[in-house]
XYZ file of C-alpha atoms in Angstrom:
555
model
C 50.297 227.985 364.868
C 47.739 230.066 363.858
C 49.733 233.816 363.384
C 52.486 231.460 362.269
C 50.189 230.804 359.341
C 49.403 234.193 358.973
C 53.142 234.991 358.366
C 53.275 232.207 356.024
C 50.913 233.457 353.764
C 51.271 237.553 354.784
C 52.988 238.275 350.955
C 49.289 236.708 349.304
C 47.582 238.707 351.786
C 49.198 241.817 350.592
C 48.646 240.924 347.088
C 45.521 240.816 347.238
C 45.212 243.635 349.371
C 46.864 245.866 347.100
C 44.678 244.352 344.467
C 41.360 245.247 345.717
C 42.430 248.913 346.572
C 44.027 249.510 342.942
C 41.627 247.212 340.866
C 44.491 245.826 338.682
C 44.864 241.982 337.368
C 46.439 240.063 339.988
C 46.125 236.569 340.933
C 47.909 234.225 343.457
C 46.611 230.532 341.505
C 47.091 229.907 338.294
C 44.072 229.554 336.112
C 45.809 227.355 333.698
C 46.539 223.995 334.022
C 49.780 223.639 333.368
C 52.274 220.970 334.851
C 54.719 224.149 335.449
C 52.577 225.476 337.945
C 50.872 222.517 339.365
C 53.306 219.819 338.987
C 54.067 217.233 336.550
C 51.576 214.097 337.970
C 48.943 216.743 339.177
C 46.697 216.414 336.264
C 46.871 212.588 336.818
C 46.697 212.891 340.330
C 43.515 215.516 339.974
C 41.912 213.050 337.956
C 42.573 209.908 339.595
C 41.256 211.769 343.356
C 37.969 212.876 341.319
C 37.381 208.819 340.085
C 38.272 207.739 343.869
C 34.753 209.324 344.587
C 32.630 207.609 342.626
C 30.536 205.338 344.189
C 31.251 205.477 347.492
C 30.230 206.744 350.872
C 32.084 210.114 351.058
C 33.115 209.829 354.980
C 33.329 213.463 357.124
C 32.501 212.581 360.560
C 30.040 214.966 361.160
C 27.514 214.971 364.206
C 23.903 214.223 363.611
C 24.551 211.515 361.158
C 21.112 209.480 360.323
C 22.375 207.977 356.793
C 23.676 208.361 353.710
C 21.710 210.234 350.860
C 22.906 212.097 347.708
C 21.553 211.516 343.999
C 23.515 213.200 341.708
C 23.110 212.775 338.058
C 26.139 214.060 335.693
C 25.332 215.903 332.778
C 27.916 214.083 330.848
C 25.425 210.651 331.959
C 29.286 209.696 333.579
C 27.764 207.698 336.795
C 28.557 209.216 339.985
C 26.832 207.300 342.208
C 28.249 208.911 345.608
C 26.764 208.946 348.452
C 27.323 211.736 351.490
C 26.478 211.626 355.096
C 22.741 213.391 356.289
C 22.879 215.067 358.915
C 20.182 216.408 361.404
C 20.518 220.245 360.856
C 20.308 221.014 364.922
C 23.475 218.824 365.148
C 25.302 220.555 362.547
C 24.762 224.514 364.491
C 25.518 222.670 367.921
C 28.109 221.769 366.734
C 29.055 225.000 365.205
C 28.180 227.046 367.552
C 30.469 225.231 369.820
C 33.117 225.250 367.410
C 33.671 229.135 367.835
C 34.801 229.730 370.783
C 38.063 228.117 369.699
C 37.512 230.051 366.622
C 37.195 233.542 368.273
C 40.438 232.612 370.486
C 42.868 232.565 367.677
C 41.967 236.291 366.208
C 41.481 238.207 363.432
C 44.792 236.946 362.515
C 44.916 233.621 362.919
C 41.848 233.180 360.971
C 43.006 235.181 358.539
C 46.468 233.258 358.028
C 43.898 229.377 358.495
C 41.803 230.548 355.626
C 45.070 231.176 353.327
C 45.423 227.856 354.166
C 42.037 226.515 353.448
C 43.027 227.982 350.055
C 46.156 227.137 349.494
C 45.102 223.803 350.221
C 41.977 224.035 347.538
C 44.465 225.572 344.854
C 46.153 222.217 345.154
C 43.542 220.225 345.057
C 42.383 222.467 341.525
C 42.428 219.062 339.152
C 40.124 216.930 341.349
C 37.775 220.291 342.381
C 37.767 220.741 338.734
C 36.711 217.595 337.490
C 34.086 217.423 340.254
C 32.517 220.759 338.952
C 32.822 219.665 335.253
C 31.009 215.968 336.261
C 28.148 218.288 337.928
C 27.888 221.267 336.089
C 28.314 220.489 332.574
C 30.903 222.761 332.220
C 33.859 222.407 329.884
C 37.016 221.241 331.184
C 38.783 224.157 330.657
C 36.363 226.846 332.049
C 35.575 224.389 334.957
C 39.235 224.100 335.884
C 39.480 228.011 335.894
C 35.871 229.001 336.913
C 35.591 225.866 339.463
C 38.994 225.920 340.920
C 41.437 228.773 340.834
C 38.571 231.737 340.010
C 36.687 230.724 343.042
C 40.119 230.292 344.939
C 39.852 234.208 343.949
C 36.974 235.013 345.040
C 37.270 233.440 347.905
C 40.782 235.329 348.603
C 38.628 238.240 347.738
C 36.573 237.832 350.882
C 39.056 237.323 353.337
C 40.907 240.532 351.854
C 38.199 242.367 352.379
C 37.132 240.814 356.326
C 40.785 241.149 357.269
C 40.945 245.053 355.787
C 37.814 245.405 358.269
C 38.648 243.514 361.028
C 42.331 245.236 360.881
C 40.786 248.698 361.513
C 39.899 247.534 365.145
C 42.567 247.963 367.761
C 42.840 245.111 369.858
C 42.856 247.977 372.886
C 43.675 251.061 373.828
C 44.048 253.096 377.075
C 41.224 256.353 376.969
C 42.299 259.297 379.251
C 40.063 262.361 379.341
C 41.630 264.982 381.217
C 39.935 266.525 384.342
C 41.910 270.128 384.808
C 43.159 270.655 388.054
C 41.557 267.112 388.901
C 43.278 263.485 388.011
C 42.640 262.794 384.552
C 39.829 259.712 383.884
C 41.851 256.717 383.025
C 40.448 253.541 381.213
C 41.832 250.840 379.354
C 39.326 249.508 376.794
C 39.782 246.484 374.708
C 38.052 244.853 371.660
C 36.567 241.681 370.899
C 35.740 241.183 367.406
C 33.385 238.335 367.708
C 31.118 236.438 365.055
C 27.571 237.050 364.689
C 26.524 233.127 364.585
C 26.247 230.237 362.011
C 26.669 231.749 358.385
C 24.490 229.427 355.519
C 25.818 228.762 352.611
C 23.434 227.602 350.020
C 24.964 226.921 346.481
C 23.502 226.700 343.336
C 23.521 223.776 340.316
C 25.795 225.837 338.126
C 29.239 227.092 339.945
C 28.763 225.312 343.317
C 32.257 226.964 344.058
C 32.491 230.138 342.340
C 28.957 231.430 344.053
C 30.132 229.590 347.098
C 33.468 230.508 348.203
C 33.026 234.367 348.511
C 30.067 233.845 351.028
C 31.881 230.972 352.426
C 34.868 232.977 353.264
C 33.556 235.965 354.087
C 31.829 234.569 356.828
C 34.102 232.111 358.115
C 37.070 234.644 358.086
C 34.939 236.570 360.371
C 34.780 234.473 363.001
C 31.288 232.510 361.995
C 30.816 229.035 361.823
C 30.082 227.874 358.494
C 27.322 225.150 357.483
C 27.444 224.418 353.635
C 24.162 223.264 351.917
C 25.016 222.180 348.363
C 22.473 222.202 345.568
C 21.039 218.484 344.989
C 22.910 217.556 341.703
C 26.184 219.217 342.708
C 27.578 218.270 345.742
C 30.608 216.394 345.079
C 32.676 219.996 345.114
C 31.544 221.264 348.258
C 31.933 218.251 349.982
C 35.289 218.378 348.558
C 35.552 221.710 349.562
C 34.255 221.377 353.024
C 36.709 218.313 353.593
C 39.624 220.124 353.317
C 38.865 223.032 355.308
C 37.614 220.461 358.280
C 41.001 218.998 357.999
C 43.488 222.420 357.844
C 40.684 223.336 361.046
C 41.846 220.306 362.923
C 45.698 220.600 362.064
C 45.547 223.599 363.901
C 43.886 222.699 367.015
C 40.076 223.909 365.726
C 37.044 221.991 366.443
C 36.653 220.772 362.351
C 33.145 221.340 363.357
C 33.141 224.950 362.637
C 32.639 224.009 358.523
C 30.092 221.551 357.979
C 27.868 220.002 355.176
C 24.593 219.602 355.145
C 22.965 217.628 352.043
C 19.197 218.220 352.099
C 16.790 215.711 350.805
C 14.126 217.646 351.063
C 13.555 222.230 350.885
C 11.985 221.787 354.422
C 14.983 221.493 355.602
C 16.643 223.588 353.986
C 13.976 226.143 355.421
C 14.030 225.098 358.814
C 17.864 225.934 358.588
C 17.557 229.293 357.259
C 15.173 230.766 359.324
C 16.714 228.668 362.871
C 17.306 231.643 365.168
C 21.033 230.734 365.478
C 21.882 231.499 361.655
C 23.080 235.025 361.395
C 23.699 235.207 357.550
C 22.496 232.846 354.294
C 24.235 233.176 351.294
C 22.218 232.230 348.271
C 22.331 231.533 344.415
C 19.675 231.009 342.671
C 15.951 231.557 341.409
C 14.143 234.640 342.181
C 10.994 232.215 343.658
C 13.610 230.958 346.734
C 15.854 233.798 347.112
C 12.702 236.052 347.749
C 11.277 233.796 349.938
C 14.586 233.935 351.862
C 14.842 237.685 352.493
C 11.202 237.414 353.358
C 11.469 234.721 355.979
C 14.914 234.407 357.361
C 14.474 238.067 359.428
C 16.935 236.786 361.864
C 19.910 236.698 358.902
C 21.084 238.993 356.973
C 20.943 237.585 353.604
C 22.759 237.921 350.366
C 21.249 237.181 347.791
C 22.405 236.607 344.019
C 18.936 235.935 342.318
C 17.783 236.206 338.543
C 17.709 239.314 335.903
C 17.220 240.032 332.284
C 21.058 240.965 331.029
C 21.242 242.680 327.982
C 23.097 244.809 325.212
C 22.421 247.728 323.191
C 24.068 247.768 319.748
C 23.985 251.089 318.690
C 26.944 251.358 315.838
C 30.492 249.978 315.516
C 33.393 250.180 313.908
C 34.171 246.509 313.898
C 31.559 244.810 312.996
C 33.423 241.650 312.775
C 35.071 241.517 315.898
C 31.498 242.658 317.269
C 29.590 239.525 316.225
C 32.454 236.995 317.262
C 32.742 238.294 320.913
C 28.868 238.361 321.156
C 28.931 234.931 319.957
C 31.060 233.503 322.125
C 29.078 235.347 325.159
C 25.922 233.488 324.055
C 27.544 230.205 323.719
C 29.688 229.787 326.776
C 28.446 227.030 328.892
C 25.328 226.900 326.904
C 24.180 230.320 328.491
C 23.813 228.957 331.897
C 25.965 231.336 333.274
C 24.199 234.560 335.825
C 25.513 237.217 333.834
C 25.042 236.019 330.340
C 23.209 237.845 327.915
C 19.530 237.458 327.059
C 18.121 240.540 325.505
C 20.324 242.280 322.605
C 18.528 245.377 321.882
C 18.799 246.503 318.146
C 17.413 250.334 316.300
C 14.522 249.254 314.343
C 16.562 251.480 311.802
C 19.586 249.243 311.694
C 23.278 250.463 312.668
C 26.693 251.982 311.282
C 29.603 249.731 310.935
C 32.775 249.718 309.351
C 31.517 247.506 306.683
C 28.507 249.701 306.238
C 24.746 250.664 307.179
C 23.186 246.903 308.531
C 19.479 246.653 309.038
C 18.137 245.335 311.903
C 17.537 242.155 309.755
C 20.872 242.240 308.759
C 22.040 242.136 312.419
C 20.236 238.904 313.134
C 21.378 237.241 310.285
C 24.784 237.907 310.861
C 24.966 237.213 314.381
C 23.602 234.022 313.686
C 26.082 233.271 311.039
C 28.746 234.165 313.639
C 27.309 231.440 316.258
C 27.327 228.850 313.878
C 30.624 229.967 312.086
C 32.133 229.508 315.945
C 30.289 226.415 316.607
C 31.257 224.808 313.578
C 33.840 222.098 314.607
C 32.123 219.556 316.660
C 35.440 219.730 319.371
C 35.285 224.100 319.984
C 31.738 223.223 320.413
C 31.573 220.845 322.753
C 34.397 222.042 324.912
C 32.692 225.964 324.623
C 28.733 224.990 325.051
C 29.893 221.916 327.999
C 25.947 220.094 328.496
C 23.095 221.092 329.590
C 23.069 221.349 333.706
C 19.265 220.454 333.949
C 16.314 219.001 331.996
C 14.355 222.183 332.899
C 16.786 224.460 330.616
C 16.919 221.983 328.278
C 12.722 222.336 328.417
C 13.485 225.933 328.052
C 15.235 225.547 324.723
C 12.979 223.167 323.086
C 10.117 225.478 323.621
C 12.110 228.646 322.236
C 12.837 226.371 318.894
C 9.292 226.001 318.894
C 9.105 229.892 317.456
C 6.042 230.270 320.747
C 8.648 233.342 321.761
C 9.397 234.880 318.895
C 10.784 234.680 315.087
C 13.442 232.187 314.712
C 16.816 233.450 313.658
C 18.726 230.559 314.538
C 17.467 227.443 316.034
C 19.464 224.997 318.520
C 20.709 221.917 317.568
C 21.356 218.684 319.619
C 25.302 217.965 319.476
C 26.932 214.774 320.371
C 29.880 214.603 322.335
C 31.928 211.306 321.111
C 33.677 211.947 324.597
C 31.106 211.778 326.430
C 27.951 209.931 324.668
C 24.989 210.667 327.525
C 25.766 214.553 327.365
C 22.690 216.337 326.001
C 24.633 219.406 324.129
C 22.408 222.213 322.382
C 23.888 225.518 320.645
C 22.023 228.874 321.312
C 18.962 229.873 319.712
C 17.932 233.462 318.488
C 14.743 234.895 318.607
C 13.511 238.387 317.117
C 11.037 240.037 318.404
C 10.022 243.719 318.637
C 10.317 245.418 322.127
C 6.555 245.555 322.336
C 6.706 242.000 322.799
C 7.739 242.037 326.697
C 6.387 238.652 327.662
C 9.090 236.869 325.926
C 12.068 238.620 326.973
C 11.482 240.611 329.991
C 11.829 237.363 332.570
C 15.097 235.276 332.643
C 14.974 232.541 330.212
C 18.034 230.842 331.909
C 19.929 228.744 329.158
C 21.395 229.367 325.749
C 18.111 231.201 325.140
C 18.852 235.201 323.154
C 16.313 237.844 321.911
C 17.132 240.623 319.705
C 14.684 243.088 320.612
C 13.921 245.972 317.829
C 13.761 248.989 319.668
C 12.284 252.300 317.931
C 15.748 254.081 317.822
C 19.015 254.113 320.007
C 17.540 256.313 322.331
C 14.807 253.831 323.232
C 17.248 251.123 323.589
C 18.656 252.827 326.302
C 15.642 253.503 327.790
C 14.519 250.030 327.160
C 17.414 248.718 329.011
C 17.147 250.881 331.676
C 13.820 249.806 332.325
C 14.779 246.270 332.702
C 17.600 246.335 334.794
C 15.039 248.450 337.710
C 12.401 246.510 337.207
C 13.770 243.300 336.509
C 17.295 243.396 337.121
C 21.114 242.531 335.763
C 24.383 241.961 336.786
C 25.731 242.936 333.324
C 24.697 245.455 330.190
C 27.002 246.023 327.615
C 27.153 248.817 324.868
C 28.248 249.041 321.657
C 28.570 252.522 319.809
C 31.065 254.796 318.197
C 29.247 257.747 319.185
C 30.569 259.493 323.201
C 27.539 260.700 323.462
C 25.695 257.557 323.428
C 28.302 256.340 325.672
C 27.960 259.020 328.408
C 23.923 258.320 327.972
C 24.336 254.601 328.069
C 27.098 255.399 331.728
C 24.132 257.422 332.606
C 21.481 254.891 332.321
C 23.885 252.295 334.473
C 24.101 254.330 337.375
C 20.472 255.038 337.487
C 20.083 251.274 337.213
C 23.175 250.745 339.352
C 24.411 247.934 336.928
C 27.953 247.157 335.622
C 29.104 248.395 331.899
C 31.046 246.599 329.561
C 31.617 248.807 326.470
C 32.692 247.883 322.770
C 33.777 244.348 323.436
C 35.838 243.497 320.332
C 39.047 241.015 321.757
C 39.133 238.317 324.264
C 37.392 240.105 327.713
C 33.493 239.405 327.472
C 30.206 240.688 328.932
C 29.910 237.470 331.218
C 32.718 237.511 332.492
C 34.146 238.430 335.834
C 37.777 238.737 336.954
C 38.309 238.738 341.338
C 39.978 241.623 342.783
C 38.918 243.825 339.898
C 35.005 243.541 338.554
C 32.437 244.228 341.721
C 30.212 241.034 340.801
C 26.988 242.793 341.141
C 26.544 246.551 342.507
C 23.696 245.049 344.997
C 21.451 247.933 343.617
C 18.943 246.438 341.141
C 16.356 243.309 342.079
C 19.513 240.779 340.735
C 21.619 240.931 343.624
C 21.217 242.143 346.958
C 24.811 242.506 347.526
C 28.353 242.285 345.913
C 31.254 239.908 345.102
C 33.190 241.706 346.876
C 33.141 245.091 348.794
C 33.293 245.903 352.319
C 29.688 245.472 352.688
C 29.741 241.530 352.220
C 32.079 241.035 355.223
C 31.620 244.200 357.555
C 28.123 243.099 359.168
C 29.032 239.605 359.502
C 30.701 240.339 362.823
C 30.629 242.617 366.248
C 32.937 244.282 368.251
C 31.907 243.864 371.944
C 34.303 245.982 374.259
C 35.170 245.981 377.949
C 36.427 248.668 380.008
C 37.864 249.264 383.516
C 39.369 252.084 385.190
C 43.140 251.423 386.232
């Protein structure tokens, strides 16, 4: 059943095979919405699976059960109110541990062709994943439906692209003569076991519990690892989702559905005691610098990848439109309120001011009308509330208040409490801008995660490459972006980025953004600065998740 799967899906496969070797646009799931694609009652359907959830114990059948636990609390203030099974963490790696030698016995292959199916499964299920993440994100509908469903479908394609690519390169076996002269040759035959290293963590974060999850998710499950998913507290809903269906595509094919598990942890002890239990050969984690660090330091058993947080920023160093300029930047800043990892936070600025195509603009100037492009976008209450979503946490919206509160820096444009008339309980805020000079490190040279922007006033362009440069090693980014007319401010900006080993975006004028990232295309992180620790995707985020143990005999 298994290789039959992997025939079934063998023309995806190649897709995205070809696209991760020739870094065009490609994509197998449809990041609009349409009834075309998805069917005419799917957006019903999607909807009406999502509302089935509320409120009620969301069964798995998992070992190690104890009770039922879960308190998520919607940024929209929609009542969720579900409740999902806790389960003793030894259980869950028994369990998975046991669960691969079924696992290893179908092959590269047939994993391969089961995790197609785990997606195509999930790329079905897009409406209902996508309200889930929109209900505990605070994402808007439309970037939850693309980020939260088919984008992670991506990147989760992505990863079993790449572990298939790897795994591929291993013949199954071979027969080794060495010849002897006059002597008979030395004849072996020598065959090879690709075989997973152990249980693979997943820990996701608050903001894209499927985005950040899936590639980790895949990578290691597509390599032959059992897979225990531990959701962040106030969004579970889609991984549980997530880890549902793959339990049930598992058992259609004659796998122990133990293999994927959840595990919803009340408390970080346990969390701990999962990461660092000698069985668990790799954690995936997104999130704050104060865990992720304790992670690498502790989990020395694991290899672990780790997405954690940096200072992103832009240097503006001339442009010759100015217009289109502002209006990209300001939709960077506002999307999902800022809470996105590769948003930008520090926009650095020549003291002197810049050319444009309207003219000389001093650095005052700048602010200003930067500002006046946030609110110009924000200006109908329906773009804004469907652009900024609500705020994920009471901690960023802590964040915000205390930036309006000019401690930081000089006001250039202070947030503002939105309401929703959708969605009433949805605490909504629009960026704020602070100035400040690039003396004044303190404010801008930590992440200030949230719709929370400095332009910095740097002494000339020069220094705002420097200044950038400096941030990205010492603090890290997974994005800087550059805008100038000038090549060689370009080449010395390139420069500066592979010093830093951070991705470039340059002179961002139409509708592709700094925090964005499209699968099979952008590297998500280079791994090289103290943001990430690794890469969405390249072969090192699947190759050391599994061994190849040989045999040999004579014959």
């Amino acid at each position: 059943m298994s290789h039959l799967l992997f025939d079934k899906h063998r023309a995806t496969l190649d897709g995205a095979l070809h696209a991760i070797a020739t870094r065009g646009y490609w994509s197998p799931y449809s990041e609009m919405p349409s009834p075309k694609v998805y069917g005419e009652t799917a957006a019903a359907d999607g909807k009406q699976a999502f509302e089935a959830h509320l409120g009620r114990n969301f069964e798995l059948d998992q070992p190690g059960q104890s009770g039922w636990g879960g308190k998520e609390a919607s940024p929209y203030g929609v009542a969720l109110d579900v409740r999902y099974p806790l389960c003793d963490h030894e259980a869950l790696i028994a369990a998975g541990l046991a669960a691969m030698k079924g696992w290893q016995a179908v092959g590269a292959a047939g994993r391969t062709g089961i995790c197609l199916e785990m997606l195509e499964r999930l790329n079905r299920q897009s409406f209902e994943i996508g309200h889930a993440v929109m209900m505990t994100t605070g994402q808007g509908w439309m970037m939850a439906f693309q980020a939260g469903a088919a984008h992670a479908q991506d990147r989760g394609l992505e990863a079993v692209a790449y572990a298939w690519r790897e795994q591929s390169f291993v013949p199954a076996e071979t027969v080794w003569e060495k010849p002897q002269g006059k002597n008979p040759a030395l004849v072996m035959k020598k065959q090879f076991e690709l075989v997973g290293r152990g249980v693979g963590l997943v820990v996701g974060c608050g903001t894209f519990p499927t985005w950040n999850t899936y590639p980790g998710l895949f990578a290691a499950l597509s390599t032959g690892n059992a897979v225990i998913v531990k959701p962040h507290s106030n969004a579970i809903l889609p991984a549980a989702i997530t880890v549902r269906t793959l339990r049930a595509v598992l058992a259609e094919n004659g796998i122990d559905p133990n293999l994927v598990t959840l595990c919803v942890a009340e408390q970080r002890s346990v969390t701990q005691a999962l990461a660092t239990h000698p069985a668990v050969k790799s954690v995936d984690f997104t999130g704050s610098n104060v865990f992720g660090q304790w992670l690498i330091d502790h989990c020395k058993q694991a290899q672990v990848y780790a997405e954690l947080a940096g200072v992103n920023n832009i240097v503006i160093d001339s442009t010759d439109a100015y217009k289109a300029m502002l209006g990209n930047l300001a939709f960077t800043l506002s999307l999902y309120s800022g809470q996105m990892c590769t948003t930008s936070q520090a926009i650095i600025v020549p003291a002197g001011g810049i050319a444009t195509d309207e003219g000389h603009k001093s650095y005052d100037e700048v602010c200003a009308d930067l500002a006046k492009a946030v609110e110009r976008l924000l200006g109908k209450p329906e773009v804004a509330c469907a652009v900024l979503g609500a705020m994920q946490s009471s901690a960023t919206a802590e964040r915000v208040e205390q930036a309006n509160g000019a401690s930081l820096g000089r006001v250039v444009l202070a947030s503002r409490k939105l309401d929703n008339p959708e969605f009433p309980g949805a605490d909504v805020r629009t960026p704020v801008l602070l100035a400040v000079d690039a003396a004044d490190e303190a404010a801008y040279m930590e992440e200030r995660f949230g719709p929370i922007s400095f332009i910095v006033k740097a002494a000339d362009t020069d220094s705002a490459i420097a200044l950038s440069e400096r941030i990205v090693s010492t603090h890290g980014a997974l994005t800087v972006g550059l805008y100038s007319s000038s090549q060689d401010v370009i080449d010395a900006m390139t420069e500066a980025t592979w010093r830093g080993k951070v991705a470039l975006s340059i002179n961002l004028t139409g509708g592709v953004f700094v925090n964005q990232s499209s699968a099979f295309s952008d590297y998500h992180g280079t791994g090289g600065n103290p943001a990430a620790n690794a890469s969405y995707a390249d072969s090192a985020f699947v190759a050391n998740r599994f061994r190849v143990v040989q045999r040999r005999y004579h014959v």
